XYZ file of C-alpha atoms in Angstrom:
160
model
C 11.795 15.695 -3.341
C 9.712 13.855 -0.746
C 6.557 14.386 -2.824
C 8.340 12.922 -5.849
C 9.522 9.932 -3.809
C 5.953 9.418 -2.555
C 4.641 9.469 -6.140
C 7.253 6.916 -7.225
C 6.216 4.652 -4.340
C 2.494 5.090 -5.022
C 2.873 4.324 -8.728
C 5.075 1.306 -7.969
C 2.389 0.010 -5.594
C -0.299 0.574 -8.225
C 1.759 -1.389 -10.753
C 2.184 -4.253 -8.291
C -1.556 -4.324 -7.582
C -2.353 -4.319 -11.309
C 0.087 -7.213 -11.857
C -1.489 -9.177 -9.005
C -4.969 -8.510 -10.367
C -3.830 -9.683 -13.809
C -2.622 -12.946 -12.284
C -6.043 -13.511 -10.710
C -8.130 -12.408 -13.690
C -10.800 -14.761 -14.928
C -10.859 -13.737 -18.593
C -8.239 -12.987 -21.196
C -9.626 -9.473 -21.723
C -9.416 -8.732 -17.997
C -5.845 -10.050 -17.927
C -4.857 -7.817 -20.855
C -6.496 -4.770 -19.223
C -4.682 -5.251 -15.914
C -1.374 -6.004 -17.620
C -1.692 -2.849 -19.713
C -2.422 -0.794 -16.593
C 0.593 -2.315 -14.851
C 2.820 -1.398 -17.797
C 1.485 2.180 -17.752
C 2.200 2.492 -14.009
C 5.670 1.004 -14.505
C 6.421 3.523 -17.265
C 5.492 6.312 -14.837
C 7.678 4.744 -12.154
C 10.659 4.600 -14.509
C 10.172 8.194 -15.631
C 9.725 9.545 -12.118
C 12.561 7.374 -10.765
C 14.920 9.111 -13.201
C 13.559 12.502 -12.085
C 14.070 11.529 -8.442
C 17.647 10.385 -9.067
C 18.388 13.625 -10.931
C 16.951 15.658 -8.052
C 19.065 13.748 -5.533
C 22.237 14.192 -7.580
C 21.464 17.913 -8.012
C 21.053 18.246 -4.242
C 24.165 16.257 -3.306
C 26.512 16.125 -6.335
C 29.430 14.970 -4.183
C 27.376 12.267 -2.535
C 26.155 12.290 1.023
C 27.624 10.828 4.169
C 25.572 8.715 6.539
C 25.094 10.571 9.788
C 26.485 8.845 12.837
C 23.509 9.810 14.998
C 20.161 8.319 14.152
C 17.281 8.944 16.562
C 15.940 5.463 15.818
C 18.366 2.759 14.760
C 17.359 -0.807 13.902
C 19.884 -3.393 15.026
C 20.730 -6.629 13.270
C 19.420 -8.694 16.203
C 15.864 -7.383 15.751
C 16.092 -4.791 18.507
C 15.757 -1.039 18.048
C 17.786 1.716 19.694
C 15.931 4.914 20.519
C 18.287 7.856 21.139
C 16.712 10.526 23.357
C 17.614 13.325 25.777
C 16.264 13.666 29.292
C 15.144 16.958 30.906
C 18.721 17.757 31.886
C 19.888 17.290 28.251
C 21.680 14.027 29.043
C 21.797 11.602 26.136
C 20.065 8.283 26.725
C 19.750 5.167 24.615
C 16.608 3.093 25.099
C 16.848 -0.465 23.811
C 13.526 -1.896 22.611
C 12.543 -5.213 21.113
C 10.995 -5.000 17.661
C 7.536 -5.565 19.153
C 8.046 -2.846 21.748
C 9.274 -0.424 19.062
C 6.156 -1.067 16.962
C 3.919 -0.505 19.989
C 5.703 2.748 20.882
C 5.464 3.912 17.254
C 1.745 3.116 17.088
C 1.085 4.968 20.328
C 3.089 8.018 19.230
C 1.228 8.072 15.914
C -2.143 7.883 17.693
C -1.176 10.607 20.180
C 0.064 12.798 17.342
C -3.188 12.347 15.416
C -5.255 13.159 18.514
C -3.154 16.257 19.226
C -3.505 17.520 15.657
C -7.248 16.865 15.727
C -7.631 18.836 18.977
C -5.947 21.904 17.459
C -8.142 21.717 14.365
C -5.774 20.137 11.851
C -7.372 17.260 9.998
C -5.324 14.375 8.637
C -7.988 13.107 6.229
C -6.680 14.845 3.072
C -3.260 13.235 3.473
C -4.491 9.713 4.125
C -5.410 7.146 1.476
C -9.069 6.272 1.069
C -10.142 3.169 2.971
C -13.226 1.333 1.745
C -15.817 0.963 4.477
C -16.233 -2.523 5.858
C -19.685 -4.113 5.772
C -21.618 -3.695 9.031
C -21.588 -6.488 11.569
C -24.625 -8.686 11.490
C -26.576 -8.918 14.736
C -28.921 -11.702 13.659
C -26.261 -14.405 13.467
C -25.908 -14.195 9.691
C -22.533 -13.742 8.132
C -21.711 -10.869 5.774
C -20.019 -13.297 3.367
C -20.238 -13.662 0.384
C -19.847 -10.022 -0.707
C -22.827 -8.229 -2.201
C -21.204 -7.847 -5.619
C -20.552 -10.901 -7.811
C -16.792 -10.439 -7.983
C -16.370 -9.076 -4.461
C -15.290 -5.657 -5.723
C -17.467 -2.605 -5.301
C -15.394 -0.651 -7.821
C -12.739 1.998 -7.339
C -12.920 4.193 -4.252
C -14.795 7.427 -4.693
C -12.621 10.499 -4.918
C -12.563 12.411 -1.695
C -11.411 16.005 -1.090
């Protein structure tokens, strides 16, 4: 179910990108191409959305109740509650500002990635491809404008 939800999100994002690219196209043909791609992605989203809803209803036909305990709970004032247990199994609630919560989350993510790397598990296959940035210039020249006329080097190469 999570994989299906991830596909719905990925295809929705692709449709949004195609729509944005259509809005910034310089020719009618380019606009039509991007609009057509957006419509294809949106058709996939609609199809997979229905599959996801069916899977959810099959899993919980009576509906599901919201659990009272959430390990991380955002508050309406912008703060975040973090529910934890200490070494003596006592329940604690740590109140963080939004900025503090983001910093803690970033650090935990980095520590988790380092830990997985040290035991030999690689995260690369599960991460989206990121296009390499141009190297920094040491001779005082700027790397702008991009090397290609339209600033796009093409789609990212497939990676294993």
